[in-house]
């Protein structure tokens, strides 16, 4: 009886965690929802207006491009780095 109750409770917990993960992943993926912040609102919130005009779906690509550009450039080192 105790083993049966343990298995049932484990299945209930797994179902709840699965539902929570499903809802979180659905919110993250967005399915075509793009958020655009108006430049006026961005300036009042101390956000770069150029970044605020970028739709949210383009941000991962922009971040990836910035990272690739930063990794390709040589790091600035002083003479005493040896």
Coordinates of N, CA, C and O in Angstrom, one line a residue:
X1 N 0.8 -1.2 0.0 CA 0.0 0.0 0.0 C 0.9 1.3 0.0 O 0.6 2.2 -0.7
X2 N 1.9 1.2 0.8 CA 2.8 2.4 0.9 C 3.5 2.6 -0.4 O 3.7 3.8 -0.8
X3 N 4.0 1.5 -1.1 CA 4.6 1.7 -2.3 C 3.7 2.2 -3.4 O 4.1 3.0 -4.2
X4 N 2.5 1.8 -3.4 CA 1.5 2.3 -4.4 C 1.2 3.7 -4.2 O 1.2 4.5 -5.1
X5 N 1.1 4.2 -2.9 CA 0.9 5.6 -2.6 C 2.1 6.4 -3.1 O 2.0 7.5 -3.6
X6 N 3.3 5.9 -2.9 CA 4.5 6.6 -3.3 C 4.6 6.7 -4.8 O 5.0 7.8 -5.3
X7 N 4.2 5.7 -5.5 CA 4.2 5.8 -7.0 C 3.2 6.8 -7.5 O 3.5 7.5 -8.4
X8 N 2.0 6.7 -6.9 CA 1.0 7.7 -7.4 C 1.4 9.1 -7.1 O 1.2 10.0 -7.9
X9 N 2.0 9.3 -5.9 CA 2.4 10.7 -5.6 C 3.5 11.2 -6.5 O 3.6 12.3 -6.9
X10 N 4.4 10.3 -6.9 CA 5.5 10.6 -7.8 C 4.9 11.0 -9.1 O 5.4 12.0 -9.8
X11 N 3.9 10.2 -9.6 CA 3.3 10.5 -10.9 C 2.6 11.9 -10.9 O 2.6 12.7 -11.8
X12 N 1.9 12.2 -9.8 CA 1.3 13.5 -9.6 C 2.3 14.6 -9.7 O 2.1 15.6 -10.3
X13 N 3.4 14.5 -9.0 CA 4.4 15.5 -8.9 C 5.0 15.7 -10.3 O 5.2 16.8 -10.8
X14 N 5.3 14.6 -11.0 CA 5.8 14.7 -12.4 C 4.8 15.4 -13.3 O 5.2 16.2 -14.2
X15 N 3.5 15.1 -13.2 CA 2.5 15.8 -14.0 C 2.5 17.3 -13.8 O 2.4 18.1 -14.7
X16 N 2.6 17.7 -12.5 CA 2.5 19.1 -12.2 C 3.8 19.8 -12.7 O 3.7 20.9 -13.3
X17 N 5.0 19.2 -12.6 CA 6.2 19.8 -13.1 C 6.1 19.8 -14.6 O 6.5 20.8 -15.2
X18 N 5.6 18.8 -15.3 CA 5.5 18.8 -16.7 C 4.5 19.9 -17.2 O 4.8 20.6 -18.2
X19 N 3.4 20.2 -16.5 CA 2.5 21.2 -16.9 C 3.2 22.6 -16.7 O 3.0 23.5 -17.5
X20 N 3.9 22.8 -15.6 CA 4.6 24.0 -15.4 C 5.6 24.3 -16.4 O 5.8 25.4 -16.9
X21 N 6.4 23.3 -16.8 CA 7.4 23.4 -17.8 C 6.8 23.7 -19.1 O 7.3 24.6 -19.9
X22 N 5.7 23.1 -19.4 CA 5.0 23.4 -20.7 C 4.5 24.8 -20.8 O 4.7 25.5 -21.8
X23 N 3.9 25.3 -19.7 CA 3.5 26.7 -19.8 C 4.6 27.7 -19.8 O 4.6 28.7 -20.5
X24 N 5.7 27.4 -19.1 CA 6.9 28.3 -19.2 C 7.5 28.3 -20.6 O 7.9 29.4 -21.1
X25 N 7.6 27.2 -21.2 CA 8.2 27.1 -22.5 C 7.3 27.8 -23.6 O 7.8 28.4 -24.5
X26 N 6.0 27.7 -23.4 CA 5.1 28.3 -24.3 C 5.2 29.9 -24.2 O 5.2 30.6 -25.2
X27 N 5.4 30.4 -23.0 CA 5.6 31.8 -22.8 C 6.9 32.3 -23.3 O 7.0 33.4 -23.9
X28 N 8.0 31.5 -23.2 CA 9.3 31.9 -23.7 C 9.3 31.9 -25.2 O 9.9 32.8 -25.9
X29 N 8.7 30.9 -25.9 CA 8.8 30.8 -27.3 C 8.0 31.9 -28.0 O 8.5 32.4 -29.0
X30 N 6.9 32.4 -27.5 CA 6.2 33.6 -27.9 C 5.3 33.4 -29.1 O 4.4 34.1 -29.3
X31 N 5.6 32.5 -30.0 CA 4.8 32.2 -31.2 C 4.4 33.4 -31.9 O 3.2 33.7 -32.1
X32 N 5.3 34.2 -32.4 CA 5.0 35.4 -33.2 C 4.7 36.6 -32.5 O 4.5 37.7 -33.1
X33 N 4.7 36.6 -31.2 CA 4.5 37.8 -30.4 C 5.8 38.6 -30.4 O 6.8 38.1 -30.0
X34 N 5.7 39.8 -30.8 CA 6.9 40.7 -30.7 C 6.6 41.9 -29.9 O 5.5 42.5 -30.0
X35 N 7.5 42.3 -29.1 CA 7.3 43.5 -28.3 C 8.2 44.6 -28.8 O 9.4 44.4 -29.0
X36 N 7.6 45.7 -29.0 CA 8.3 46.9 -29.4 C 8.1 48.0 -28.4 O 7.0 48.3 -28.1
X37 N 9.2 48.5 -27.9 CA 9.1 49.6 -27.0 C 9.3 50.9 -27.7 O 10.2 51.1 -28.5
X38 N 8.4 51.9 -27.4 CA 8.5 53.2 -28.1 C 9.7 53.9 -27.7 O 10.1 53.9 -26.5
X39 N 10.3 54.7 -28.6 CA 11.5 55.4 -28.2 C 11.3 56.4 -27.1 O 12.2 56.6 -26.2
X40 N 10.1 57.0 -27.0 CA 9.9 58.0 -25.9 C 9.9 57.3 -24.6 O 10.4 57.8 -23.6
X41 N 9.2 56.1 -24.5 CA 9.2 55.3 -23.3 C 10.6 54.8 -22.9 O 11.0 54.7 -21.8
X42 N 11.4 54.5 -23.9 CA 12.8 54.0 -23.7 C 13.6 55.1 -23.1 O 14.4 54.9 -22.2
X43 N 13.5 56.3 -23.6 CA 14.3 57.4 -23.1 C 13.9 57.7 -21.6 O 14.8 58.1 -20.8
X44 N 12.7 57.6 -21.3 CA 12.3 57.9 -19.9 C 12.7 56.8 -19.0 O 12.8 57.0 -17.8
X45 N 12.9 55.6 -19.5 CA 13.4 54.4 -18.7 C 14.9 54.3 -18.8 O 15.4 53.2 -18.3
X46 N 15.6 55.2 -19.4 CA 17.1 55.1 -19.5 C 17.5 53.9 -20.3 O 18.5 53.2 -19.9
X47 N 16.8 53.6 -21.4 CA 17.2 52.5 -22.2 C 17.6 53.1 -23.6 O 17.1 54.1 -24.0
X48 N 18.6 52.4 -24.2 CA 19.1 52.9 -25.5 C 17.9 52.8 -26.5 O 17.3 51.8 -26.7
X49 N 17.5 54.0 -27.1 CA 16.4 54.0 -28.0 C 16.6 53.1 -29.2 O 15.6 52.5 -29.7
X50 N 17.8 52.9 -29.7 CA 18.1 52.0 -30.8 C 17.8 50.6 -30.4 O 17.2 49.8 -31.2
X51 N 18.1 50.2 -29.2 CA 17.8 48.8 -28.8 C 16.3 48.7 -28.5 O 15.7 47.6 -28.7
X52 N 15.7 49.7 -28.0 CA 14.2 49.6 -27.7 C 13.4 49.5 -29.0 O 12.3 48.9 -29.0
X53 N 13.9 50.0 -30.1 CA 13.1 50.0 -31.4 C 13.3 48.6 -32.0 O 12.5 48.3 -33.0
X54 N 14.2 47.7 -31.5 CA 14.4 46.4 -32.1 C 13.3 45.5 -31.5 O 13.1 45.4 -30.3
X55 N 12.6 44.8 -32.4 CA 11.6 43.8 -31.9 C 12.3 42.7 -31.0 O 13.5 42.4 -31.3
X56 N 11.6 42.2 -30.1 CA 12.1 41.2 -29.2 C 12.6 39.9 -29.9 O 13.6 39.3 -29.5
X57 N 12.0 39.6 -31.0 CA 12.4 38.3 -31.7 C 13.7 38.5 -32.4 O 14.4 37.5 -32.7
X58 N 14.2 39.8 -32.7 CA 15.4 40.0 -33.3 C 16.6 40.1 -32.3 O 17.7 40.1 -32.7
X59 N 16.3 40.2 -31.0 CA 17.3 40.4 -30.1 C 18.3 39.2 -30.0 O 19.5 39.5 -29.9
X60 N 17.9 38.0 -30.0 CA 18.9 36.9 -29.9 C 19.8 36.9 -31.1 O 21.0 36.7 -30.9
X61 N 19.4 37.2 -32.3 CA 20.2 37.3 -33.4 C 21.2 38.4 -33.3 O 22.4 38.3 -33.6
X62 N 20.7 39.6 -32.8 CA 21.6 40.7 -32.6 C 22.6 40.5 -31.5 O 23.8 40.8 -31.7
X63 N 22.3 39.8 -30.5 CA 23.2 39.5 -29.4 C 24.3 38.5 -29.9 O 25.5 38.6 -29.7
X64 N 23.8 37.5 -30.7 CA 24.8 36.6 -31.3 C 25.7 37.2 -32.2 O 26.9 37.0 -32.2
X65 N 25.2 38.2 -33.1 CA 26.1 38.9 -34.0 C 27.1 39.7 -33.2 O 28.3 39.8 -33.5
X66 N 26.7 40.4 -32.1 CA 27.6 41.2 -31.3 C 28.7 40.3 -30.6 O 29.8 40.7 -30.5
X67 N 28.3 39.1 -30.1 CA 29.2 38.2 -29.5 C 30.3 37.7 -30.5 O 31.5 37.6 -30.2
X68 N 29.8 37.4 -31.7 CA 30.7 36.9 -32.8 C 31.7 38.0 -33.1 O 32.9 37.8 -33.2
X69 N 31.2 39.3 -33.2 CA 32.1 40.4 -33.5 C 33.1 40.6 -32.4 O 34.3 40.9 -32.7
X70 N 32.7 40.5 -31.2 CA 33.6 40.7 -30.1 C 34.6 39.6 -30.0 O 35.8 39.9 -29.6
X71 N 34.2 38.4 -30.3 CA 35.2 37.3 -30.2 C 36.2 37.3 -31.4 O 37.3 36.9 -31.2
X72 N 35.9 38.0 -32.5 CA 36.8 38.0 -33.6 C 37.8 39.1 -33.4 O 38.9 39.1 -34.0
X73 N 37.5 40.2 -32.7 CA 38.4 41.2 -32.5 C 39.4 40.8 -31.4 O 39.1 40.1 -30.5
X74 N 40.7 41.3 -31.6 CA 41.7 41.0 -30.6 C 41.5 41.8 -29.3 O 41.1 43.0 -29.4
X75 N 41.8 41.2 -28.2 CA 41.6 41.9 -26.9 C 42.7 43.0 -26.8 O 43.8 42.8 -27.2
X76 N 42.3 44.1 -26.2 CA 43.3 45.2 -26.0 C 44.1 44.9 -24.8 O 43.6 44.6 -23.7
X77 N 45.4 44.8 -25.0 CA 46.3 44.5 -23.9 C 47.4 45.6 -23.7 O 47.9 46.1 -24.7
X78 N 47.8 45.8 -22.5 CA 48.9 46.7 -22.3 C 50.2 46.1 -22.5 O 50.3 44.8 -22.6
X79 N 51.3 46.8 -22.4 CA 52.6 46.3 -22.5 C 53.0 45.4 -21.4 O 53.9 44.5 -21.5
X80 N 52.4 45.6 -20.2 CA 52.8 44.9 -19.0 C 52.0 43.6 -18.8 O 51.9 43.0 -17.7
X81 N 51.4 43.1 -19.9 CA 50.5 41.9 -19.8 C 51.3 40.6 -19.7 O 50.8 39.6 -19.5
X82 N 52.6 40.7 -19.9 CA 53.5 39.4 -20.0 C 53.9 39.0 -18.6 O 54.1 39.6 -17.7

